Amino acid sequence: MSKDIKSVNYGLEKIFKGAQDFLPLLGTDYVEFYVGNAKQSAHFYKTAFGFQSCAYKGLETGSRDSVSYVLKQDKIRLVLTTPLNSKSPINNHLVKHGDGVKVVALWVEDARKAYEETIKRGAKSYMEPMVETDEHGEVVRSAIYTYGETVHMFVERKNYKGTFLPGFKPWKSEYNPTPVGFKFIDHMVGNVGWGEMNTWVKWYEEVMGFENFLSFDDKQIHTEYSALMSKVMSNGNGRIKFPINEPAKGKKRSQIEEYLDFYEGPGVQHLAMATDDIISTVAQLKSRGVEFLPPPPQSYYDDIPRRLGEHKKMMKEDMTELQKLSIMVDADEEGYLLQIFTKPVEDRPTLFFEIIQRMGAKGFGAGNFKALFESIEREQANRGTL
Ligand code: FE2
């Protein structure tokens, strides 16, 4: 990998010092998927990924048009939503995109102000500020569109003590598989169309007040056959990171093109789940049937000590164990990271998950890109989509 990747700007705190953050974000509130069968998806995310039953809304709670299951693991909340009749507009989303992420909800102090500030800067409205109440208090939500049909919902819950949101009841289940060690969402990646990356980089800068703190061009991210470009956007306090990918010209069809073809437009490509014990997390996921990309070749593992450099001595994990589980390793100036990628979790080759353990490194595994993409290309070749 070239030196450019290493010479990145990690000085986020400095950039924002002095400048007032007009959109202070406290964290990710939830991620909502529109799916064909929420009941069965919920079972999958509990069984395979160790999510816990949290809240529910449906016919039993008075929701006539859609049903939603809320799942939780440490700080991560997923919402799985399915329409209950053919008239629901959710159907259009499902027909076009298949199962996928509709809402990336962000936790804010003031949802009215978040809406006002982003709309003023050019955001397209999805939902005007709306107050919802029940016996546990009130929640204010508002929402804007980002790339494609994906939405950022702002959630203000400082005056709410309920399980999730008004309208939901706690979901108690007798089936509770153990968690696998997911802690929080490290980053969420969006795929956008040809030549659209910089448009969305500018959008995140201007509308959301984010900064571009890492960039990879097609000279850095390419294999023999395909290429892509990526820029990582981060909010003021660095808690929210949204890398944005666009396809680049190669000899064959890149994974980003494959995604855009099957999702029929831009959308969320992967969610990266942070763990502090990737060996245990991945071993559990594999035993529960989660499928990962095929392992990188032996030469990849032979090269790891060189790539780790001075961080080699601080590495606690056993290399044989990592290789046995096909976990990848990369390093930057500040430390190293361990990561692995699932195969797509939908029938369409669209959304997948990353599992990541950061040991000081703030990058995104650039040193792994080539091995990773070659692995993805082998999968694409199997699907006849390379
Ligand atoms: Fe990632």
Short mmCIF file of C-alpha atoms and ligand atoms in Angstrom, two decimals:
data_model
loop_
_atom_site.label_atom_id
_atom_site.label_comp_id
_atom_site.label_asym_id
_atom_site.label_seq_id
_atom_site.Cartn_x
_atom_site.Cartn_y
_atom_site.Cartn_z
CA MET A 1 0.00 0.00 0.00
CA SER A 2 1.22 3.46 -0.78
CA LYS A 3 2.50 5.97 1.71
CA ASP A 4 -0.42 8.33 1.05
CA ILE A 5 -2.73 6.13 3.05
CA LYS A 6 -0.49 6.45 6.08
CA SER A 7 -0.24 10.22 5.87
CA VAL A 8 -3.77 10.89 6.94
CA ASN A 9 -5.12 13.57 9.18
CA TYR A 10 -6.21 12.20 12.52
CA GLY A 11 -6.44 15.67 14.07
CA LEU A 12 -10.23 15.76 14.21
CA GLU A 13 -10.36 17.24 17.68
CA LYS A 14 -8.09 20.04 16.49
CA ILE A 15 -10.16 20.74 13.39
CA PHE A 16 -13.30 21.22 15.42
CA LYS A 17 -11.75 23.02 18.35
CA GLY A 18 -12.95 26.57 18.29
CA ALA A 19 -15.51 25.99 15.54
CA GLN A 20 -18.99 25.39 16.89
CA ASP A 21 -20.51 22.07 15.86
CA PHE A 22 -23.97 23.01 14.53
CA LEU A 23 -25.07 19.36 14.57
CA PRO A 24 -23.81 17.79 17.81
CA LEU A 25 -24.39 14.02 17.59
CA LEU A 26 -24.37 11.90 20.74
CA GLY A 27 -24.09 8.60 18.87
CA THR A 28 -25.97 6.17 16.65
CA ASP A 29 -29.50 5.72 17.99
CA TYR A 30 -30.70 2.81 15.85
CA VAL A 31 -30.50 1.34 12.36
CA GLU A 32 -33.81 0.38 10.75
CA PHE A 33 -34.03 -2.26 8.04
CA TYR A 34 -37.02 -2.72 5.77
CA VAL A 35 -37.36 -6.48 5.35
CA GLY A 36 -39.76 -8.94 3.75
CA ASN A 37 -40.47 -10.84 6.96
CA ALA A 38 -39.46 -9.08 10.19
CA LYS A 39 -40.42 -12.00 12.41
CA GLN A 40 -38.03 -14.35 10.62
CA SER A 41 -35.28 -11.72 10.26
CA ALA A 42 -35.46 -11.10 14.01
CA HIS A 43 -34.94 -14.80 14.62
CA PHE A 44 -31.89 -14.74 12.32
CA TYR A 45 -30.29 -11.73 14.03
CA LYS A 46 -30.89 -13.29 17.47
CA THR A 47 -29.66 -16.76 16.55
CA ALA A 48 -26.77 -15.89 14.23
CA PHE A 49 -25.54 -12.56 15.63
CA GLY A 50 -26.56 -12.81 19.30
CA PHE A 51 -28.95 -9.83 19.38
CA GLN A 52 -31.40 -9.65 22.29
CA SER A 53 -35.16 -9.11 22.11
CA CYS A 54 -35.89 -5.52 23.11
CA ALA A 55 -39.15 -3.99 21.86
CA TYR A 56 -42.04 -4.67 19.49
CA LYS A 57 -44.87 -2.94 17.71
CA GLY A 58 -47.51 -4.61 15.57
CA LEU A 59 -51.17 -5.55 15.51
CA GLU A 60 -51.11 -6.33 19.27
CA THR A 61 -49.97 -2.77 20.05
CA GLY A 62 -52.40 -1.09 17.65
CA SER A 63 -50.05 -0.74 14.67
CA ARG A 64 -52.23 -1.74 11.71
CA ASP A 65 -49.87 -1.05 8.77
CA SER A 66 -46.48 -2.36 9.79
CA VAL A 67 -44.72 -4.50 12.33
CA SER A 68 -41.31 -3.73 13.89
CA TYR A 69 -39.00 -5.83 16.04
CA VAL A 70 -36.25 -4.02 17.98
CA LEU A 71 -33.09 -5.97 18.80
CA LYS A 72 -30.26 -4.90 21.05
CA GLN A 73 -26.66 -5.85 21.73
CA ASP A 74 -24.74 -3.56 24.09
CA LYS A 75 -25.04 -0.07 22.47
CA ILE A 76 -26.35 -1.36 19.12
CA ARG A 77 -30.05 -1.23 18.28
CA LEU A 78 -31.48 -2.74 15.09
CA VAL A 79 -35.11 -2.26 14.05
CA LEU A 80 -36.63 -4.71 11.55
CA THR A 81 -39.80 -3.49 9.84
CA THR A 82 -42.25 -5.22 7.49
CA PRO A 83 -45.50 -3.84 5.99
CA LEU A 84 -48.75 -5.62 6.91
CA ASN A 85 -50.63 -4.86 3.70
CA SER A 86 -50.05 -4.02 0.05
CA LYS A 87 -50.88 -0.32 0.50
CA SER A 88 -47.93 0.51 2.75
CA PRO A 89 -45.28 2.64 0.98
CA ILE A 90 -42.67 0.34 2.56
CA ASN A 91 -43.56 -2.17 -0.17
CA ASN A 92 -42.13 0.11 -2.88
CA HIS A 93 -38.83 0.18 -1.03
CA LEU A 94 -38.80 -3.59 -0.68
CA VAL A 95 -39.70 -4.26 -4.31
CA LYS A 96 -36.96 -1.96 -5.55
CA HIS A 97 -34.12 -2.64 -3.10
CA GLY A 98 -34.89 -5.95 -1.42
CA ASP A 99 -34.12 -6.16 2.30
CA GLY A 100 -31.86 -3.29 3.31
CA VAL A 101 -31.14 -0.33 5.57
CA LYS A 102 -33.73 2.45 5.35
CA VAL A 103 -32.90 4.57 8.41
CA VAL A 104 -29.60 5.44 10.07
CA ALA A 105 -30.90 7.17 13.20
CA LEU A 106 -28.68 9.59 15.09
CA TRP A 107 -29.08 10.45 18.75
CA VAL A 108 -29.29 14.22 19.32
CA GLU A 109 -29.94 16.66 22.13
CA ASP A 110 -32.42 18.68 20.04
CA ALA A 111 -34.19 17.07 17.06
CA ARG A 112 -35.95 20.32 16.07
CA LYS A 113 -32.66 22.20 15.86
CA ALA A 114 -30.96 19.30 14.01
CA TYR A 115 -33.73 19.45 11.40
CA GLU A 116 -33.69 23.22 11.13
CA GLU A 117 -29.89 23.43 10.76
CA THR A 118 -29.64 20.67 8.12
CA ILE A 119 -32.66 21.85 6.10
CA LYS A 120 -31.22 25.39 6.14
CA ARG A 121 -28.03 23.95 4.62
CA GLY A 122 -29.83 22.18 1.80
CA ALA A 123 -31.05 18.82 3.16
CA LYS A 124 -34.17 17.28 1.62
CA SER A 125 -36.88 16.69 4.22
CA TYR A 126 -38.17 13.18 4.98
CA MET A 127 -40.10 13.99 8.17
CA GLU A 128 -40.74 17.30 9.93
CA PRO A 129 -40.13 17.33 13.70
CA MET A 130 -42.73 15.09 15.32
CA VAL A 131 -43.45 14.66 19.04
CA GLU A 132 -44.52 11.19 20.19
CA THR A 133 -45.64 10.57 23.77
CA ASP A 134 -46.74 7.76 26.05
CA GLU A 135 -46.75 7.14 29.82
CA HIS A 136 -42.90 7.07 29.80
CA GLY A 137 -42.47 10.59 28.43
CA GLU A 138 -41.85 12.09 25.00
CA VAL A 139 -39.53 11.61 22.07
CA VAL A 140 -38.97 14.16 19.32
CA ARG A 141 -37.91 12.85 15.91
CA SER A 142 -37.21 14.50 12.56
CA ALA A 143 -35.57 13.15 9.41
CA ILE A 144 -33.76 14.08 6.20
CA TYR A 145 -32.78 12.10 3.12
CA THR A 146 -29.16 11.19 2.45
CA TYR A 147 -27.92 9.14 -0.58
CA GLY A 148 -30.51 7.15 -2.53
CA GLU A 149 -33.65 6.50 -0.49
CA THR A 150 -31.68 6.22 2.75
CA VAL A 151 -32.70 8.47 5.63
CA HIS A 152 -31.02 10.08 8.66
CA MET A 153 -33.49 10.27 11.53
CA PHE A 154 -32.65 12.63 14.42
CA VAL A 155 -33.84 11.22 17.75
CA GLU A 156 -34.20 13.36 20.89
CA ARG A 157 -34.97 11.17 23.88
CA LYS A 158 -33.86 13.19 26.91
CA ASN A 159 -37.42 13.28 28.23
CA TYR A 160 -38.15 9.60 27.65
CA LYS A 161 -37.76 6.61 29.98
CA GLY A 162 -39.47 3.85 27.96
CA THR A 163 -37.83 0.80 26.34
CA PHE A 164 -37.51 2.25 22.82
CA LEU A 165 -40.04 4.69 21.40
CA PRO A 166 -43.69 5.53 22.12
CA GLY A 167 -45.86 2.94 20.36
CA PHE A 168 -43.52 0.07 21.21
CA LYS A 169 -43.91 -2.37 24.07
CA PRO A 170 -41.06 -4.30 25.69
CA TRP A 171 -40.51 -7.59 23.86
CA LYS A 172 -40.00 -10.46 26.26
CA SER A 173 -38.96 -13.74 24.71
CA GLU A 174 -38.14 -17.15 26.09
CA TYR A 175 -35.60 -17.65 23.33
CA ASN A 176 -32.49 -15.67 24.20
CA PRO A 177 -29.26 -16.82 22.53
CA THR A 178 -26.16 -15.32 24.19
CA PRO A 179 -24.60 -12.13 22.75
CA VAL A 180 -21.44 -12.56 20.65
CA GLY A 181 -19.64 -9.49 22.02
CA PHE A 182 -20.73 -6.68 19.67
CA LYS A 183 -20.23 -3.37 21.52
CA PHE A 184 -21.15 -0.50 19.22
CA ILE A 185 -21.26 0.45 15.53
CA ASP A 186 -17.74 1.50 14.52
CA HIS A 187 -18.74 2.81 11.08
CA MET A 188 -21.42 2.51 8.40
CA VAL A 189 -20.49 2.55 4.74
CA GLY A 190 -22.56 3.92 1.87
CA ASN A 191 -22.18 3.00 -1.80
CA VAL A 192 -23.04 5.82 -4.22
CA GLY A 193 -23.14 5.95 -8.02
CA TRP A 194 -20.45 6.68 -10.62
CA GLY A 195 -18.85 10.08 -10.00
CA GLU A 196 -21.11 10.81 -7.02
CA MET A 197 -18.65 10.33 -4.15
CA ASN A 198 -17.50 13.95 -4.04
CA THR A 199 -21.09 15.21 -4.26
CA TRP A 200 -21.92 13.27 -1.09
CA VAL A 201 -18.63 14.23 0.60
CA LYS A 202 -19.62 17.86 0.02
CA TRP A 203 -23.15 17.13 1.25
CA TYR A 204 -21.86 15.66 4.53
CA GLU A 205 -19.50 18.62 4.94
CA GLU A 206 -22.03 21.32 4.20
CA VAL A 207 -25.31 19.86 5.46
CA MET A 208 -24.09 17.78 8.41
CA GLY A 209 -20.85 19.61 9.32
CA PHE A 210 -18.75 16.44 8.89
CA GLU A 211 -15.05 16.37 7.93
CA ASN A 212 -13.32 14.16 5.39
CA PHE A 213 -10.54 12.58 7.43
CA LEU A 214 -9.34 9.74 5.19
CA SER A 215 -9.34 9.23 1.43
CA PHE A 216 -8.46 6.29 -0.79
CA ASP A 217 -8.34 6.58 -4.57
CA ASP A 218 -8.54 3.89 -7.22
CA LYS A 219 -4.74 3.72 -7.45
CA GLN A 220 -4.74 2.62 -3.82
CA ILE A 221 -7.83 0.41 -3.91
CA HIS A 222 -7.59 -1.88 -6.88
CA THR A 223 -6.95 -5.45 -7.87
CA GLU A 224 -6.11 -6.82 -11.27
CA TYR A 225 -9.80 -6.63 -12.21
CA SER A 226 -11.62 -3.92 -10.33
CA ALA A 227 -11.27 -0.66 -8.44
CA LEU A 228 -13.12 1.73 -6.18
CA MET A 229 -12.67 5.06 -4.45
CA SER A 230 -13.57 5.84 -0.87
CA LYS A 231 -13.67 8.85 1.46
CA VAL A 232 -14.33 8.60 5.18
CA MET A 233 -16.56 11.30 6.69
CA SER A 234 -16.64 11.90 10.43
CA ASN A 235 -18.70 14.16 12.68
CA GLY A 236 -17.23 16.68 15.12
CA ASN A 237 -16.65 14.38 18.09
CA GLY A 238 -15.55 11.46 15.88
CA ARG A 239 -18.29 9.14 17.17
CA ILE A 240 -19.99 8.81 13.79
CA LYS A 241 -18.01 7.62 10.77
CA PHE A 242 -19.51 7.21 7.33
CA PRO A 243 -17.12 6.06 4.60
CA ILE A 244 -18.55 6.68 1.11
CA ASN A 245 -17.59 4.47 -1.85
CA GLU A 246 -18.01 4.93 -5.56
CA PRO A 247 -17.04 2.47 -8.30
CA ALA A 248 -13.99 3.11 -10.49
CA LYS A 249 -13.18 1.73 -13.93
CA GLY A 250 -11.45 -1.66 -14.00
CA LYS A 251 -11.19 -4.60 -16.37
CA LYS A 252 -14.24 -6.21 -14.80
CA ARG A 253 -17.29 -5.26 -12.69
CA SER A 254 -16.36 -4.06 -9.20
CA GLN A 255 -18.20 -5.05 -6.02
CA ILE A 256 -19.63 -1.51 -5.83
CA GLU A 257 -21.17 -1.86 -9.29
CA GLU A 258 -22.56 -5.24 -8.32
CA TYR A 259 -24.14 -3.63 -5.23
CA LEU A 260 -25.61 -0.71 -7.21
CA ASP A 261 -27.06 -3.12 -9.78
CA PHE A 262 -28.72 -5.37 -7.22
CA TYR A 263 -29.80 -2.68 -4.73
CA GLU A 264 -30.93 -0.65 -7.75
CA GLY A 265 -29.29 2.50 -6.49
CA PRO A 266 -27.15 3.91 -3.69
CA GLY A 267 -27.51 2.54 -0.17
CA VAL A 268 -25.80 1.21 2.93
CA GLN A 269 -23.17 -1.38 2.00
CA HIS A 270 -21.95 -2.56 5.39
CA LEU A 271 -22.18 -2.01 9.12
CA ALA A 272 -18.99 -2.52 11.12
CA MET A 273 -19.56 -3.95 14.58
CA ALA A 274 -16.89 -3.27 17.20
CA THR A 275 -15.82 -6.04 19.57
CA ASP A 276 -13.03 -6.17 22.13
CA ASP A 277 -12.41 -9.89 21.60
CA ILE A 278 -12.64 -10.67 17.91
CA ILE A 279 -11.38 -14.24 18.29
CA SER A 280 -14.22 -15.15 20.64
CA THR A 281 -16.81 -13.14 18.61
CA VAL A 282 -15.88 -14.71 15.26
CA ALA A 283 -15.61 -18.24 16.69
CA GLN A 284 -19.17 -17.88 18.05
CA LEU A 285 -20.52 -16.38 14.82
CA LYS A 286 -19.03 -19.24 12.79
CA SER A 287 -20.50 -21.85 15.11
CA ARG A 288 -23.90 -20.18 14.65
CA GLY A 289 -23.72 -20.43 10.88
CA VAL A 290 -22.62 -16.91 9.89
CA GLU A 291 -20.76 -17.12 6.59
CA PHE A 292 -17.59 -15.11 6.05
CA LEU A 293 -15.65 -14.28 2.91
CA PRO A 294 -13.16 -16.97 1.88
CA PRO A 295 -9.78 -16.70 3.67
CA PRO A 296 -6.88 -14.74 2.20
CA PRO A 297 -3.96 -16.85 0.89
CA GLN A 298 -1.07 -18.08 3.05
CA SER A 299 1.16 -15.36 1.60
CA TYR A 300 -1.16 -12.76 3.22
CA TYR A 301 -0.47 -14.22 6.67
CA ASP A 302 3.27 -14.61 5.95
CA ASP A 303 3.37 -10.86 5.28
CA ILE A 304 1.63 -9.77 8.50
CA PRO A 305 4.74 -9.39 10.72
CA ARG A 306 6.23 -7.00 8.17
CA ARG A 307 3.02 -4.96 8.00
CA LEU A 308 2.71 -4.81 11.79
CA GLY A 309 6.23 -3.36 12.12
CA GLU A 310 6.82 -1.98 15.58
CA HIS A 311 3.28 -2.90 16.70
CA LYS A 312 4.23 -6.58 16.48
CA LYS A 313 5.45 -6.58 20.06
CA MET A 314 2.19 -5.22 21.46
CA MET A 315 0.10 -7.83 19.65
CA LYS A 316 -1.49 -10.20 22.14
CA GLU A 317 -3.47 -12.38 19.76
CA ASP A 318 -2.14 -15.70 18.56
CA MET A 319 -1.45 -15.57 14.82
CA THR A 320 -2.36 -19.25 14.31
CA GLU A 321 -5.72 -18.60 15.96
CA LEU A 322 -6.33 -15.54 13.75
CA GLN A 323 -5.44 -17.45 10.61
CA LYS A 324 -7.62 -20.39 11.64
CA LEU A 325 -10.60 -18.00 11.77
CA SER A 326 -9.47 -16.07 8.62
CA ILE A 327 -9.26 -12.79 10.59
CA MET A 328 -7.28 -10.05 8.83
CA VAL A 329 -4.71 -7.74 10.44
CA ASP A 330 -3.62 -4.22 9.49
CA ALA A 331 -1.63 -1.46 11.17
CA ASP A 332 -1.14 2.30 11.00
CA GLU A 333 1.04 4.72 12.99
CA GLU A 334 -1.06 4.44 16.10
CA GLY A 335 -1.64 0.73 16.41
CA TYR A 336 -3.17 -2.25 14.69
CA LEU A 337 -6.65 -3.55 13.95
CA LEU A 338 -8.26 -6.93 13.41
CA GLN A 339 -11.19 -7.33 11.01
CA ILE A 340 -13.27 -9.81 9.05
CA PHE A 341 -16.21 -9.51 6.63
CA THR A 342 -19.34 -11.63 6.29
CA LYS A 343 -20.80 -12.66 2.97
CA PRO A 344 -23.92 -10.64 2.04
CA VAL A 345 -26.70 -11.42 4.54
CA GLU A 346 -29.50 -10.90 2.02
CA ASP A 347 -30.40 -12.93 -1.09
CA ARG A 348 -29.31 -10.01 -3.26
CA PRO A 349 -25.53 -9.47 -2.99
CA THR A 350 -25.95 -6.16 -1.15
CA LEU A 351 -25.62 -5.63 2.62
CA PHE A 352 -22.92 -7.35 4.70
CA PHE A 353 -21.31 -6.94 8.13
CA GLU A 354 -17.76 -6.27 9.25
CA ILE A 355 -16.46 -7.29 12.66
CA ILE A 356 -13.64 -5.03 13.87
CA GLN A 357 -11.37 -4.85 16.90
CA ARG A 358 -9.25 -1.70 17.12
CA MET A 359 -5.99 -1.91 19.01
CA GLY A 360 -5.08 1.76 18.63
CA ALA A 361 -5.39 1.93 14.83
CA LYS A 362 -7.84 4.53 13.50
CA GLY A 363 -7.78 3.43 9.85
CA PHE A 364 -10.07 1.08 7.96
CA GLY A 365 -7.74 -1.77 7.05
CA ALA A 366 -6.29 -0.25 3.86
CA GLY A 367 -3.50 -2.83 3.95
CA ASN A 368 -6.18 -5.52 3.68
CA PHE A 369 -8.09 -4.01 0.77
CA LYS A 370 -6.30 -5.96 -1.97
CA ALA A 371 -6.61 -9.37 -0.27
CA LEU A 372 -10.19 -8.53 0.68
CA PHE A 373 -11.28 -7.48 -2.79
CA GLU A 374 -9.64 -10.52 -4.38
CA SER A 375 -11.67 -12.61 -1.99
CA ILE A 376 -14.87 -10.71 -2.94
CA GLU A 377 -14.04 -11.17 -6.64
CA ARG A 378 -13.85 -14.94 -6.18
CA GLU A 379 -17.38 -14.75 -4.74
CA GLN A 380 -18.54 -12.49 -7.60
CA ALA A 381 -17.12 -14.97 -10.11
CA ASN A 382 -19.23 -17.70 -8.43
CA ARG A 383 -22.32 -15.50 -8.80
CA GLY A 384 -21.48 -14.67 -12.41
CA THR A 385 -21.39 -10.96 -11.57
CA LEU A 386 -17.67 -10.13 -11.97
FE FE2 B 1 -15.59 -1.12 6.95
#
